[in-house]
Structure formats: C-alpha cells, structure tokens
C-alpha cells in the first residue's frame, strides 16, 4: 500500500520577547489516518500567505509527525540616548534621563566614574529611565555617566557619555588630595594632622596655594581657618576668581587681632587693588579661634560672610569666566614666623558639560619653582 502526503507549508507569526537568541522554535504537525475527520487540517489564512493544509490521501498507521525547527535570532537592544544632565548645584544633585529603548528592554545598567575611561566604575541596575544622583562632597568631583539597555535577547551598546563637575570638599585627611606640598627656607605648605598648613619665616608676601578643584563660573568658597601658635597678628583668608595662570584673583582676608576684614584684587600687572578697606566685624574670633570664611562668586557678583554672617556685597567684573579658588595668608612684618591652618575647604557649585575649558587648577606647584606659590605684597 502506498502512502502519500501532500504538504503546502506557509508560516507567519509573532516571535515573543521571552525567547532567547538562538533558541529553536518547535512547530509540530501530525498527519492522521484518512479515515479520521482530522486528516485534513487547515490553518488560518493571513494577508501574506494562503492557508496551510495537510491532507492524508490514504490510511496511515501509525500517524506520521512532521516537525519544523525555526531558529529564532534576536538582535540585541539598540543604543539608547542619555540626555544632558539637569543639575541642582545648591544641593550637589543632578538628574539623568534616557529613552526606554523599545518594548523588549527589561532594565538598564548605569555607570558612574571619575574617569572618562570608566575604570573601576560604580554600576547601578535600574528599571526606570531616570536616576537622581546626590554624591557626597569630595575632592574628586568630576563625574562621567553612561547607560545601556538590558533584555533577554542580550545587552545593548553603551550610550554616549555625559559628564558634570560637582561641588568640592577637602577635609585634608588625605595627604595626597592634590594641594601643593612645598618646603622652602622662607615658607612651608603641607598637610598636618587633618588640616592644611602654611608656615612662614618671612613677611612681605601673600602665600597662596591654589585648590585642585575644577574651575567654575558660579560658586561659593568656604573654609575654617585659625592661627597655629603665638603669632596671630597677620592676615589670612580665602582666594576666589583665580585665573588659570594665577596672575589675577580676589583675596578675602581677615585680621583676627583687630577683628577686621578686607577684600583685595590682584591685577595682572602684579599690583593689589583694594576693593573693600579694612572694616570691623565684631564676630571675628581673635587669637587661635577658628573663623569660618565664605565668598560667593557669580561672574562679578560677590558676597562675603564671616562665621555665618554676610558682611559685604558688591559687584566687580575685572575678572570673569571660569575661575578657581585657594587659600592665603600674609604674616605681620613684626612677627614673620607664623603658621595658619585650614580645614573643611569647600567649593560649592557645579557645571555641565565638563568640556575642555574646565581643566583642573592642578598646576603642580610642588614640581615647579617655589616662587609660583606666593606674590610679593607690602602691607599698606
């Protein structure tokens, strides 16, 4: 007895997202005896293919099964777009958002790093298309971000990188946080017991190490400062508006022995211009008391504060653009051997994107002639 099976096979369907790449989809057909009503079976017709019919033209014992294997090959998720970072500088927080990558995406992998090469990144897995970052203030305040999609079919490529400069804080517990370390016969800069110290043996200069923070347009500089030792009649303070070559800057200083403050601007020609003369502030702590100094800088708008109290507000546009910060002191000529210490130095502000104009203020003073760390100045 001859057996004859006629097959016309057309297939169409939807491959669901739960199938992994390379999985075989099993499609089975069973041809029964011609004496059974189910011997001829027709499958639904589509717009692009006719019906699928299997017919047994004579009796078949046992039933014959035909199996068709369809390889299912999914493409990995596409690259997704990471949007420009939206920052709230006052709270050192920012929001990252990205597109969803399509219906097959199940999760996202976000990486944060202090290096553009993403060495030793922090990796976060998320199911939402948004992430709010609020990192603690630290000396390492340049952040890079990238994101990619995750699906059962694979892992998508990384997005383009977005970056931001956040707020800076140095508690000086790490002696390698980037400040100048200089030892000269006339002065010394260095880390001492969790503080940053300037000691001098000679007057007639402003000794002014520059912070290793990145340059910003708008920021507030703050620091806790106190004399160390018996010589407490000079001046100390904080620098802001520091240009890249340190030829210009503002020096907000106080004289604790007389409870006075002053604002000077160093000009490119080396002169010092007095913007605010010596002014009395009764809340300045004398002797070795710790004074908290703050200077808010917003492209020419300046606000000065001492121990939490605003004492001066003014406008000066002699210095503009991206600038840095630092600390400074000048001993009284009557007592040139002096020491001052700084702690909790902060630069509160942020900028995005971190482009090439935002190079760090990390001119390696420790590797260059010591003259780079002070400016000649005679108290008037």
XYZ file of C-alpha atoms in Angstrom:
380
model
C 0.000 0.000 0.000
C 1.338 3.388 -0.965
C 1.218 6.290 1.396
C 1.071 9.786 0.015
C 1.100 13.062 1.933
C 0.567 16.381 0.237
C 2.041 19.379 2.125
C 1.666 23.083 1.446
C 3.503 24.855 4.263
C 3.321 28.592 4.922
C 4.094 30.141 8.316
C 3.765 33.558 9.832
C 3.587 34.697 13.420
C 4.928 36.923 16.169
C 8.128 35.930 17.931
C 7.642 36.935 21.530
C 10.316 38.768 23.526
C 10.785 35.993 26.079
C 12.715 33.838 23.578
C 16.486 33.971 23.862
C 18.773 34.440 20.893
C 19.483 31.094 19.202
C 16.559 29.201 20.743
C 14.768 26.831 18.309
C 11.017 27.269 17.988
C 9.419 23.809 17.552
C 6.472 23.718 15.150
C 4.864 20.233 15.012
C 2.220 18.808 12.656
C 0.586 15.415 12.986
C -0.868 13.644 9.953
C -3.625 11.194 10.969
C -5.364 8.321 9.152
C -7.548 9.263 6.161
C -10.479 7.615 7.909
C -10.344 10.264 10.609
C -12.027 13.596 10.099
C -8.930 15.444 11.301
C -6.874 14.024 8.477
C -7.265 17.295 6.597
C -6.416 20.314 8.756
C -6.269 23.906 7.624
C -4.530 26.727 9.485
C -5.572 30.327 9.450
C -5.086 32.412 6.372
C -3.026 35.642 6.534
C -2.717 38.677 4.333
C 0.619 37.496 3.001
C 0.254 33.740 2.855
C -2.503 31.273 1.892
C -3.896 28.597 4.184
C -1.711 25.791 5.448
C -3.267 22.394 4.614
C -2.081 18.876 5.377
C -4.002 16.012 3.739
C -3.562 12.273 4.159
C -4.693 10.679 0.840
C -4.776 7.145 2.256
C -4.725 5.410 5.586
C -1.602 5.880 7.677
C -0.785 3.612 10.572
C 0.686 4.821 12.850
C 0.190 8.612 12.467
C 3.119 10.469 10.912
C 4.520 13.541 12.668
C 6.416 16.243 10.807
C 8.427 18.723 12.874
C 9.819 22.016 11.591
C 12.514 23.812 13.568
C 12.705 27.584 13.196
C 15.854 29.271 14.564
C 14.948 32.412 16.494
C 17.681 35.065 16.280
C 17.020 38.326 18.087
C 19.125 41.448 17.727
C 20.438 42.934 20.999
C 18.768 46.120 22.275
C 19.675 49.338 20.464
C 21.881 52.087 21.850
C 19.839 54.442 23.990
C 20.247 58.202 24.256
C 21.429 59.614 27.587
C 20.126 63.165 27.817
C 22.192 66.165 29.029
C 22.382 66.253 32.808
C 19.985 68.525 34.695
C 21.693 69.781 37.852
C 20.671 71.494 41.075
C 24.022 72.930 42.115
C 22.867 74.181 45.513
C 22.258 70.614 46.704
C 25.005 68.935 44.652
C 22.439 66.726 42.939
C 21.525 66.070 39.319
C 19.067 64.061 37.268
C 19.957 61.686 34.437
C 17.284 60.597 31.954
C 17.340 58.379 28.873
C 14.912 56.874 26.347
C 13.416 53.446 27.005
C 15.000 51.617 24.054
C 11.807 49.864 22.963
C 9.339 47.279 24.351
C 11.822 44.407 24.646
C 14.083 46.247 27.115
C 13.682 44.964 30.657
C 16.241 47.018 32.627
C 19.128 49.466 32.343
C 22.700 49.475 33.529
C 24.029 52.902 34.556
C 27.702 53.504 35.256
C 29.310 56.382 37.160
C 33.041 57.025 37.151
C 35.544 59.762 37.914
C 37.426 58.783 34.749
C 36.306 59.077 31.144
C 37.646 55.552 30.559
C 35.215 54.227 33.215
C 37.915 52.417 35.137
C 36.504 50.980 38.385
C 33.006 52.402 37.832
C 30.036 52.262 40.145
C 27.359 50.207 38.330
C 23.656 50.545 39.097
C 20.847 48.384 37.636
C 17.549 50.221 37.174
C 14.120 49.558 35.710
C 13.228 53.238 35.320
C 14.528 55.691 32.704
C 15.651 58.251 35.271
C 18.178 58.436 38.074
C 18.856 61.200 40.609
C 22.461 61.328 41.830
C 23.377 63.060 45.096
C 27.007 62.154 45.721
C 28.739 63.305 48.899
C 31.095 66.237 48.538
C 34.684 65.128 47.981
C 37.977 66.243 46.414
C 37.192 64.035 43.402
C 34.261 65.957 41.924
C 34.235 65.257 38.168
C 31.670 62.588 37.236
C 31.112 60.662 33.991
C 27.946 58.693 33.207
C 26.833 56.189 30.560
C 23.884 53.786 30.275
C 22.885 50.713 28.266
C 19.782 48.562 27.841
C 19.341 45.009 29.135
C 16.974 42.458 27.561
C 16.614 38.672 27.361
C 17.975 38.919 23.851
C 21.232 40.471 25.046
C 22.912 43.670 26.200
C 22.875 46.865 24.182
C 25.860 49.125 23.485
C 26.801 51.944 25.827
C 25.277 55.350 25.282
C 27.329 58.454 24.674
C 28.913 59.823 27.840
C 27.538 62.756 29.828
C 29.618 64.485 32.497
C 29.327 67.042 35.270
C 31.553 68.885 37.721
C 30.048 68.808 41.198
C 30.883 70.527 44.462
C 34.320 70.122 46.024
C 35.192 69.378 49.650
C 38.576 68.679 51.174
C 38.865 67.792 54.856
C 42.628 67.281 54.388
C 42.505 63.804 55.899
C 44.099 62.513 52.698
C 47.613 63.993 52.358
C 47.525 63.230 48.643
C 44.332 65.095 47.775
C 46.217 67.394 45.414
C 47.234 70.546 47.262
C 50.790 71.868 46.877
C 53.441 70.436 49.166
C 56.311 72.908 49.298
C 59.219 73.273 51.686
C 61.410 76.357 51.398
C 63.638 78.253 53.787
C 61.036 81.030 53.961
C 57.780 79.029 53.990
C 56.232 75.563 54.007
C 52.945 74.227 52.615
C 51.694 70.824 53.697
C 49.193 68.532 55.414
C 49.356 68.379 59.215
C 47.018 66.314 61.403
C 43.999 66.524 59.103
C 44.488 70.203 58.242
C 46.387 72.153 55.594
C 49.105 74.392 56.999
C 51.115 77.357 55.754
C 54.126 78.324 57.834
C 56.296 81.351 57.082
C 59.626 82.797 58.126
C 59.470 85.932 56.008
C 56.894 88.697 55.553
C 56.277 90.911 52.536
C 54.273 88.379 50.519
C 50.879 86.753 50.110
C 51.388 82.999 50.320
C 48.587 81.451 48.322
C 48.373 77.751 47.400
C 45.633 77.028 44.852
C 42.987 74.360 45.351
C 42.967 71.353 42.986
C 39.246 71.804 42.231
C 37.969 72.302 38.683
C 37.257 75.842 37.515
C 33.638 77.071 37.561
C 31.598 80.139 36.606
C 29.499 80.362 39.750
C 30.392 79.005 43.166
C 30.859 79.678 46.884
C 34.225 79.142 48.586
C 34.248 78.276 52.289
C 36.878 77.260 54.825
C 37.575 77.024 58.541
C 40.769 78.926 59.392
C 42.827 79.594 62.520
C 46.267 80.694 63.613
C 48.550 77.960 64.929
C 50.995 79.259 67.525
C 51.646 82.629 69.127
C 51.914 84.875 66.060
C 48.290 85.855 65.460
C 48.553 89.422 64.181
C 48.850 88.853 60.429
C 46.072 88.177 57.923
C 44.634 85.003 56.474
C 41.786 84.239 54.109
C 40.428 82.540 51.007
C 41.012 83.157 47.303
C 38.386 83.118 44.550
C 38.233 84.296 40.947
C 41.653 82.727 40.370
C 42.540 82.749 36.660
C 44.385 79.820 35.096
C 47.900 81.277 35.386
C 47.190 82.682 38.884
C 48.088 86.192 37.720
C 44.727 87.536 38.938
C 42.473 86.669 41.862
C 40.455 88.061 44.762
C 41.701 87.706 48.348
C 39.092 87.887 51.104
C 41.113 88.177 54.297
C 40.609 88.907 57.967
C 42.861 90.321 60.683
C 41.756 88.407 63.800
C 43.906 90.502 66.148
C 41.949 93.659 65.243
C 38.664 91.970 64.202
C 38.780 93.431 60.692
C 38.212 92.090 57.183
C 39.383 93.285 53.770
C 38.952 92.460 50.076
C 41.841 92.827 47.629
C 42.115 92.068 43.926
C 45.429 91.083 42.445
C 45.777 92.612 38.984
C 47.653 91.127 36.044
C 50.447 93.677 36.498
C 51.172 92.329 39.978
C 49.571 95.173 41.923
C 46.900 94.747 44.594
C 43.727 96.818 44.305
C 41.717 97.413 47.457
C 38.010 96.812 46.842
C 36.881 96.778 50.467
C 39.079 98.572 53.033
C 39.787 97.208 56.476
C 36.374 97.041 58.134
C 35.495 95.999 61.670
C 33.395 92.875 62.284
C 32.811 92.066 65.937
C 32.029 88.400 65.215
C 35.618 87.661 64.129
C 37.258 85.354 66.680
C 40.638 86.535 67.912
C 43.790 84.609 68.809
C 43.702 80.970 67.743
C 39.923 80.905 67.370
C 38.540 79.159 64.283
C 36.820 81.529 61.843
C 34.565 80.265 59.061
C 35.007 82.378 55.920
C 32.817 82.266 52.803
C 32.858 84.110 49.488
C 30.071 83.679 46.936
C 31.147 84.413 43.360
C 28.745 84.755 40.427
C 30.506 86.343 37.440
C 31.191 89.623 39.188
C 28.612 89.443 41.969
C 30.434 88.977 45.287
C 29.050 88.253 48.760
C 31.393 87.894 51.738
C 30.483 86.153 55.011
C 32.226 85.601 58.336
C 31.054 82.926 60.758
C 27.698 82.634 59.015
C 27.004 86.375 58.826
C 27.064 88.245 55.498
C 29.292 91.301 55.923
C 29.680 92.648 52.380
C 28.022 92.521 48.963
C 29.477 94.186 45.876
C 29.996 93.931 42.125
C 33.366 93.734 40.395
C 33.759 92.470 36.837
C 37.512 92.837 36.457
C 37.736 89.031 36.460
C 35.202 86.909 34.572
C 34.769 83.428 33.148
C 35.895 80.115 34.584
C 37.979 80.609 37.716
C 39.370 78.669 40.637
C 39.898 79.079 44.362
C 42.512 78.725 47.064
C 43.732 79.906 50.452
C 46.157 82.606 51.502
C 47.970 84.320 54.342
C 50.488 87.088 54.999
C 52.335 87.425 58.317
C 52.822 90.692 60.141
C 56.340 92.033 59.411
C 56.814 92.326 63.162
C 56.255 88.568 63.519
C 57.221 86.904 60.218
C 57.409 83.431 61.783
C 53.755 82.441 61.704
C 51.542 79.454 60.966
C 47.930 79.194 59.817
C 45.806 76.107 59.280
C 42.808 75.462 57.023
C 40.129 72.795 57.221
C 36.860 71.824 55.509
C 37.687 73.732 52.341
C 34.650 73.749 50.039
C 33.851 74.992 46.560
C 30.075 74.707 46.265
C 28.881 74.792 42.673
C 28.608 72.692 39.532
C 28.948 72.863 35.781
C 27.894 70.727 32.842
C 29.169 69.640 30.445
C 32.742 69.197 31.682
C 34.334 70.379 28.458
C 37.972 71.106 27.672
C 37.734 74.605 29.134
C 37.194 73.058 32.550
C 40.754 71.936 33.090
C 41.730 71.368 36.720
C 43.548 74.057 38.652
C 46.161 71.462 39.429
C 49.273 73.210 38.213
C 51.816 71.041 40.050
C 53.363 73.705 42.257
C 55.322 71.046 44.121
C 57.165 70.267 40.885
C 57.901 73.867 39.891
C 59.945 76.732 41.393
C 58.588 77.819 44.785
C 58.104 81.390 43.550
C 54.863 80.224 41.971
C 53.279 79.890 45.409
C 53.397 83.494 46.625
C 53.071 87.068 45.401
C 55.117 89.954 46.712
C 52.965 92.333 48.705
C 53.780 95.071 51.191
C 51.058 95.888 53.701
C 49.910 99.492 53.349
